């Protein structure tokens, strides 16, 4: 079935403030058409939900059209960036695509923008810079910061629009993002949809008495104002002035919009927590009804009614078409978790900024520094961010000298705001930049767990957009740094689908891993064990086979058992195996896994077919540790070849203890490995 012809009144989706101020009646007429269609569509969606044809939950935008429709019409949809909230259907409709696409999304059918993988209003149009929302409120705002900055870096005078509710304004992400936008001078219009409630919680249970949300902006050196969206002409005027101001100053701006939630939180909401008469007072302020009254006065009832009838008929045709679209197929879902691998970037055959193919003897930290230098030199889209990575060169001096050579636009310090900074990096990546974010310690990545594990990791699956983001995690223990500076978090993050991970153990692999990670179109965590940074030096050279870092490396070979390890434990295990070979005359295949996600176990399976015994050694805790996954997979694949139960060696199930005596008892040491493996040999 073809798509129904869109009514002519909806053909132009742009209101240009300068020209349209002289043509206010025309602007209001067109705005009304979109607002009416948005309201009618939201109401129709509610009906379909009640008929059981739409699943999940439906958070309607009834009452919010008076804000999102004018703003979407005024935005420059060729260059601007936007993230609508769960009350933004009218905005989505204006921004791009056919009404059927919006309905398909709600019906979760085969042609829905998320292919039925995400519910209701969790869609967007990333190729047109409309960033899809995730449920975690506040989280999308920093994505807008990054994508808008990316546009500006590419020379486009874009403005970003970030919507969030009164409830969402209490999240840490909002505060982190306001600070970051002001600090970096990002042209983003923050729009608070203050509809007086967060689910059932009224303003007075969310904020101290007297709180006016827009006044908070002053604390971040951000200009702000508040508007009442009941009158659409005023809304159009205030918004267009604010947009112009952001576009010309390049600074953020905040608007607290007093808007409405006419049908409660969601379809199932009975609103019985509202005060007597409160619902009536909301309906009395309905911007759509007020605008209609004005237009009836200007144009007469028949003209308005005829327009409404035309739009309603169009909606019904679209509903019919969308209901006929087939259901989504589960076939191929697993192939879409990651964006497909792309051709290698055209790297110069050299180590760094000097065109020199010769090897240099480098430690692990220096090798990463060389790789970052090479990336910054050859890839203008690469950007480095993190705490203290600028003048100071990072807590471990890995970025030493890079600010001096590449400038603050490309190598910059971030405030202590891991969530918003990661969200900002996601936004940069979505728009074609290649951000590399250093976490001061891997442990602090838990502050960004939503952005990494739920947002970046799922982006491709739910929207088809690529997120080429590198997250550098200085991790691991053995340095008496205690529980909050010594974590191994691979099994925490890799239990969530959509993240790739490399864990190099040598300077050459570290160099290769950074190149492989930065050219990947997916979020990649590079685990860098802190104890390795300065432990060993090795000749490092440009290696045309750098992508082999995605597969295991055979470190030593033997016959008695197949041993797998990664990171610092590769060296500890190798020393233990050396001893066992000498003293027990048992030799081992030792594989350095290198890539933890995706897992490539073919060479290890082949080894197991010869040795018939499996040992896994890692530094992370044993319970739910990464070794559990390795042992399970390899046992499933090779059960009938095994001659002994697999041996799984990791840290004790404790928080990482501080004192060296305690930490040595906690994590595997050479001597402990010798004892455990010797006992296992029997
Ligand atoms: C971080 C987070 N916590 C809790 C929720 C569950 N939740 C969904 S909507 C909502 C209320 C949001 O209120 P507000 O931001 O004012 O937006 P509104 O629904 O009023 O438009 C809550 C608590 C969530 N989605 N995200
Ligand atoms: Mg609210």
PDB file of N, CA and C in Angstrom, residues 350-354 360 362-377 384 389-394 396-406 411 436 438 472 506-512 514-515 526 528 533-534 540:
ATOM      1  N   UNK A 350      53.404   4.295   9.897  1.00  0.00           N
ATOM      2  CA  UNK A 350      54.367   4.849  10.843  1.00  0.00           C
ATOM      3  C   UNK A 350      53.795   4.751  12.249  1.00  0.00           C
ATOM      4  N   UNK A 351      54.674   4.962  13.232  1.00  0.00           N
ATOM      5  CA  UNK A 351      54.236   4.859  14.623  1.00  0.00           C
ATOM      6  C   UNK A 351      53.427   6.058  15.079  1.00  0.00           C
ATOM      7  N   UNK A 352      53.888   7.234  14.677  1.00  0.00           N
ATOM      8  CA  UNK A 352      53.247   8.430  15.199  1.00  0.00           C
ATOM      9  C   UNK A 352      53.325   9.554  14.202  1.00  0.00           C
ATOM     10  N   UNK A 353      53.567  10.758  14.719  1.00  0.00           N
ATOM     11  CA  UNK A 353      53.558  11.908  13.822  1.00  0.00           C
ATOM     12  C   UNK A 353      54.766  11.916  12.891  1.00  0.00           C
ATOM     13  N   UNK A 354      55.860  11.232  13.276  1.00  0.00           N
ATOM     14  CA  UNK A 354      57.012  11.184  12.368  1.00  0.00           C
ATOM     15  C   UNK A 354      56.863  10.008  11.400  1.00  0.00           C
ATOM     16  N   UNK A 360      60.287   1.479  17.904  1.00  0.00           N
ATOM     17  CA  UNK A 360      60.802   2.237  19.041  1.00  0.00           C
ATOM     18  C   UNK A 360      60.536   1.417  20.286  1.00  0.00           C
ATOM     19  N   UNK A 362      59.228   1.037  23.718  1.00  0.00           N
ATOM     20  CA  UNK A 362      58.244   1.822  24.474  1.00  0.00           C
ATOM     21  C   UNK A 362      57.618   0.981  25.576  1.00  0.00           C
ATOM     22  N   UNK A 363      57.263   1.656  26.646  1.00  0.00           N
ATOM     23  CA  UNK A 363      56.424   0.952  27.623  1.00  0.00           C
ATOM     24  C   UNK A 363      54.956   1.078  27.197  1.00  0.00           C
ATOM     25  N   UNK A 364      54.100   0.427  27.951  1.00  0.00           N
ATOM     26  CA  UNK A 364      52.678   0.337  27.605  1.00  0.00           C
ATOM     27  C   UNK A 364      52.039   1.739  27.507  1.00  0.00           C
ATOM     28  N   UNK A 365      52.340   2.592  28.493  1.00  0.00           N
ATOM     29  CA  UNK A 365      51.755   3.946  28.500  1.00  0.00           C
ATOM     30  C   UNK A 365      52.257   4.741  27.301  1.00  0.00           C
ATOM     31  N   UNK A 366      53.539   4.606  27.018  1.00  0.00           N
ATOM     32  CA  UNK A 366      54.092   5.332  25.859  1.00  0.00           C
ATOM     33  C   UNK A 366      53.496   4.816  24.553  1.00  0.00           C
ATOM     34  N   UNK A 367      53.260   3.528  24.486  1.00  0.00           N
ATOM     35  CA  UNK A 367      52.684   2.952  23.255  1.00  0.00           C
ATOM     36  C   UNK A 367      51.281   3.513  23.020  1.00  0.00           C
ATOM     37  N   UNK A 368      50.528   3.660  24.111  1.00  0.00           N
ATOM     38  CA  UNK A 368      49.179   4.235  23.958  1.00  0.00           C
ATOM     39  C   UNK A 368      49.296   5.700  23.564  1.00  0.00           C
ATOM     40  N   UNK A 369      50.242   6.385  24.180  1.00  0.00           N
ATOM     41  CA  UNK A 369      50.451   7.791  23.828  1.00  0.00           C
ATOM     42  C   UNK A 369      50.787   7.917  22.340  1.00  0.00           C
ATOM     43  N   UNK A 370      51.640   7.014  21.848  1.00  0.00           N
ATOM     44  CA  UNK A 370      51.992   7.035  20.414  1.00  0.00           C
ATOM     45  C   UNK A 370      50.758   6.793  19.540  1.00  0.00           C
ATOM     46  N   UNK A 371      49.956   5.833  19.965  1.00  0.00           N
ATOM     47  CA  UNK A 371      48.755   5.519  19.181  1.00  0.00           C
ATOM     48  C   UNK A 371      47.807   6.724  19.152  1.00  0.00           C
ATOM     49  N   UNK A 372      47.638   7.368  20.316  1.00  0.00           N
ATOM     50  CA  UNK A 372      46.741   8.526  20.370  1.00  0.00           C
ATOM     51  C   UNK A 372      47.281   9.653  19.492  1.00  0.00           C
ATOM     52  N   UNK A 373      48.594   9.827  19.544  1.00  0.00           N
ATOM     53  CA  UNK A 373      49.245  10.858  18.716  1.00  0.00           C
ATOM     54  C   UNK A 373      49.015  10.568  17.232  1.00  0.00           C
ATOM     55  N   UNK A 374      49.158   9.306  16.882  1.00  0.00           N
ATOM     56  CA  UNK A 374      48.959   8.913  15.476  1.00  0.00           C
ATOM     57  C   UNK A 374      47.496   9.158  15.062  1.00  0.00           C
ATOM     58  N   UNK A 375      46.592   8.780  15.948  1.00  0.00           N
ATOM     59  CA  UNK A 375      45.163   8.951  15.643  1.00  0.00           C
ATOM     60  C   UNK A 375      44.835  10.436  15.482  1.00  0.00           C
ATOM     61  N   UNK A 376      45.318  11.258  16.407  1.00  0.00           N
ATOM     62  CA  UNK A 376      45.024  12.702  16.331  1.00  0.00           C
ATOM     63  C   UNK A 376      45.647  13.325  15.079  1.00  0.00           C
ATOM     64  N   UNK A 377      46.798  12.803  14.685  1.00  0.00           N
ATOM     65  CA  UNK A 377      47.477  13.348  13.503  1.00  0.00           C
ATOM     66  C   UNK A 377      46.737  12.977  12.224  1.00  0.00           C
ATOM     67  N   UNK A 384      39.984  13.840  22.024  1.00  0.00           N
ATOM     68  CA  UNK A 384      40.293  13.169  23.297  1.00  0.00           C
ATOM     69  C   UNK A 384      39.696  13.963  24.447  1.00  0.00           C
ATOM     70  N   UNK A 389      43.458  15.224  31.560  1.00  0.00           N
ATOM     71  CA  UNK A 389      44.262  14.699  30.441  1.00  0.00           C
ATOM     72  C   UNK A 389      44.997  15.816  29.697  1.00  0.00           C
ATOM     73  N   UNK A 390      44.676  17.061  30.017  1.00  0.00           N
ATOM     74  CA  UNK A 390      45.272  18.188  29.284  1.00  0.00           C
ATOM     75  C   UNK A 390      46.687  18.462  29.750  1.00  0.00           C
ATOM     76  N   UNK A 391      46.900  19.616  30.358  1.00  0.00           N
ATOM     77  CA  UNK A 391      48.243  20.026  30.788  1.00  0.00           C
ATOM     78  C   UNK A 391      48.903  18.947  31.645  1.00  0.00           C
ATOM     79  N   UNK A 392      48.128  18.332  32.519  1.00  0.00           N
ATOM     80  CA  UNK A 392      48.678  17.351  33.461  1.00  0.00           C
ATOM     81  C   UNK A 392      49.052  16.038  32.765  1.00  0.00           C
ATOM     82  N   UNK A 393      48.432  15.756  31.645  1.00  0.00           N
ATOM     83  CA  UNK A 393      48.767  14.541  30.900  1.00  0.00           C
ATOM     84  C   UNK A 393      48.083  13.282  31.411  1.00  0.00           C
ATOM     85  N   UNK A 394      47.070  13.449  32.256  1.00  0.00           N
ATOM     86  CA  UNK A 394      46.324  12.286  32.739  1.00  0.00           C
ATOM     87  C   UNK A 394      46.925  11.732  34.017  1.00  0.00           C
ATOM     88  N   UNK A 396      47.833   8.935  34.772  1.00  0.00           N
ATOM     89  CA  UNK A 396      48.945   8.011  34.519  1.00  0.00           C
ATOM     90  C   UNK A 396      49.857   8.516  33.406  1.00  0.00           C
ATOM     91  N   UNK A 397      49.697   9.808  33.067  1.00  0.00           N
ATOM     92  CA  UNK A 397      50.568  10.488  32.091  1.00  0.00           C
ATOM     93  C   UNK A 397      50.487   9.870  30.692  1.00  0.00           C
ATOM     94  N   UNK A 398      49.401   9.208  30.417  1.00  0.00           N
ATOM     95  CA  UNK A 398      49.277   8.542  29.114  1.00  0.00           C
ATOM     96  C   UNK A 398      49.071   9.567  27.993  1.00  0.00           C
ATOM     97  N   UNK A 399      48.455  10.701  28.336  1.00  0.00           N
ATOM     98  CA  UNK A 399      48.185  11.709  27.288  1.00  0.00           C
ATOM     99  C   UNK A 399      49.208  12.843  27.331  1.00  0.00           C
ATOM    100  N   UNK A 400      50.334  12.566  27.970  1.00  0.00           N
ATOM    101  CA  UNK A 400      51.374  13.579  28.130  1.00  0.00           C
ATOM    102  C   UNK A 400      51.729  14.246  26.790  1.00  0.00           C
ATOM    103  N   UNK A 401      51.701  15.554  26.769  1.00  0.00           N
ATOM    104  CA  UNK A 401      52.158  16.304  25.590  1.00  0.00           C
ATOM    105  C   UNK A 401      51.128  16.443  24.482  1.00  0.00           C
ATOM    106  N   UNK A 402      50.007  15.758  24.588  1.00  0.00           N
ATOM    107  CA  UNK A 402      49.058  15.779  23.456  1.00  0.00           C
ATOM    108  C   UNK A 402      48.319  17.120  23.362  1.00  0.00           C
ATOM    109  N   UNK A 403      47.986  17.703  24.503  1.00  0.00           N
ATOM    110  CA  UNK A 403      47.322  19.011  24.471  1.00  0.00           C
ATOM    111  C   UNK A 403      48.230  20.024  23.781  1.00  0.00           C
ATOM    112  N   UNK A 404      49.496  20.015  24.160  1.00  0.00           N
ATOM    113  CA  UNK A 404      50.448  20.988  23.600  1.00  0.00           C
ATOM    114  C   UNK A 404      50.515  20.853  22.077  1.00  0.00           C
ATOM    115  N   UNK A 405      50.501  19.636  21.607  1.00  0.00           N
ATOM    116  CA  UNK A 405      50.684  19.431  20.166  1.00  0.00           C
ATOM    117  C   UNK A 405      49.391  19.504  19.357  1.00  0.00           C
ATOM    118  N   UNK A 406      48.258  19.253  19.983  1.00  0.00           N
ATOM    119  CA  UNK A 406      47.021  19.198  19.184  1.00  0.00           C
ATOM    120  C   UNK A 406      45.980  20.244  19.582  1.00  0.00           C
ATOM    121  N   UNK A 411      41.997  18.033  22.560  1.00  0.00           N
ATOM    122  CA  UNK A 411      42.435  17.305  23.759  1.00  0.00           C
ATOM    123  C   UNK A 411      42.025  18.160  24.939  1.00  0.00           C
ATOM    124  N   UNK A 436      37.539   9.746  21.999  1.00  0.00           N
ATOM    125  CA  UNK A 436      38.232   8.767  22.848  1.00  0.00           C
ATOM    126  C   UNK A 436      38.198   9.344  24.253  1.00  0.00           C
ATOM    127  N   UNK A 438      38.987   9.119  28.212  1.00  0.00           N
ATOM    128  CA  UNK A 438      39.766   8.456  29.259  1.00  0.00           C
ATOM    129  C   UNK A 438      39.008   8.558  30.574  1.00  0.00           C
ATOM    130  N   UNK A 472      38.526   4.465  27.367  1.00  0.00           N
ATOM    131  CA  UNK A 472      39.772   3.907  27.918  1.00  0.00           C
ATOM    132  C   UNK A 472      39.612   3.722  29.424  1.00  0.00           C
ATOM    133  N   UNK A 506      50.459  -6.140  26.131  1.00  0.00           N
ATOM    134  CA  UNK A 506      51.825  -5.740  25.761  1.00  0.00           C
ATOM    135  C   UNK A 506      51.771  -4.357  25.103  1.00  0.00           C
ATOM    136  N   UNK A 507      52.905  -3.653  25.086  1.00  0.00           N
ATOM    137  CA  UNK A 507      52.918  -2.333  24.432  1.00  0.00           C
ATOM    138  C   UNK A 507      52.484  -2.406  22.965  1.00  0.00           C
ATOM    139  N   UNK A 508      52.943  -3.414  22.226  1.00  0.00           N
ATOM    140  CA  UNK A 508      52.553  -3.511  20.820  1.00  0.00           C
ATOM    141  C   UNK A 508      51.047  -3.731  20.677  1.00  0.00           C
ATOM    142  N   UNK A 509      50.513  -4.600  21.507  1.00  0.00           N
ATOM    143  CA  UNK A 509      49.065  -4.839  21.440  1.00  0.00           C
ATOM    144  C   UNK A 509      48.279  -3.606  21.881  1.00  0.00           C
ATOM    145  N   UNK A 510      48.831  -2.868  22.839  1.00  0.00           N
ATOM    146  CA  UNK A 510      48.138  -1.653  23.282  1.00  0.00           C
ATOM    147  C   UNK A 510      48.067  -0.657  22.122  1.00  0.00           C
ATOM    148  N   UNK A 511      49.176  -0.514  21.421  1.00  0.00           N
ATOM    149  CA  UNK A 511      49.207   0.384  20.250  1.00  0.00           C
ATOM    150  C   UNK A 511      48.186  -0.094  19.212  1.00  0.00           C
ATOM    151  N   UNK A 512      48.227  -1.350  18.916  1.00  0.00           N
ATOM    152  CA  UNK A 512      47.309  -1.913  17.919  1.00  0.00           C
ATOM    153  C   UNK A 512      45.848  -1.801  18.353  1.00  0.00           C
ATOM    154  N   UNK A 514      44.391   0.411  20.218  1.00  0.00           N
ATOM    155  CA  UNK A 514      43.814   1.757  20.070  1.00  0.00           C
ATOM    156  C   UNK A 514      43.413   2.019  18.613  1.00  0.00           C
ATOM    157  N   UNK A 515      44.248   1.591  17.674  1.00  0.00           N
ATOM    158  CA  UNK A 515      43.902   1.803  16.253  1.00  0.00           C
ATOM    159  C   UNK A 515      42.663   0.981  15.887  1.00  0.00           C
ATOM    160  N   UNK A 526      38.555  -0.094  25.992  1.00  0.00           N
ATOM    161  CA  UNK A 526      39.920  -0.617  26.012  1.00  0.00           C
ATOM    162  C   UNK A 526      40.351  -0.666  27.480  1.00  0.00           C
ATOM    163  N   UNK A 528      42.954  -1.054  30.241  1.00  0.00           N
ATOM    164  CA  UNK A 528      44.406  -0.848  30.341  1.00  0.00           C
ATOM    165  C   UNK A 528      44.789  -1.124  31.787  1.00  0.00           C
ATOM    166  N   UNK A 533      51.302  -0.233  32.783  1.00  0.00           N
ATOM    167  CA  UNK A 533      51.698   1.015  32.131  1.00  0.00           C
ATOM    168  C   UNK A 533      53.223   1.185  32.048  1.00  0.00           C
ATOM    169  N   UNK A 534      53.880   0.865  33.159  1.00  0.00           N
ATOM    170  CA  UNK A 534      55.330   1.091  33.163  1.00  0.00           C
ATOM    171  C   UNK A 534      56.117  -0.184  33.464  1.00  0.00           C
ATOM    172  N   UNK A 540      58.106  -1.356  19.658  1.00  0.00           N
ATOM    173  CA  UNK A 540      56.762  -1.215  19.090  1.00  0.00           C
ATOM    174  C   UNK A 540      56.913  -0.633  17.696  1.00  0.00           C
TER     175      UNK A 540
END
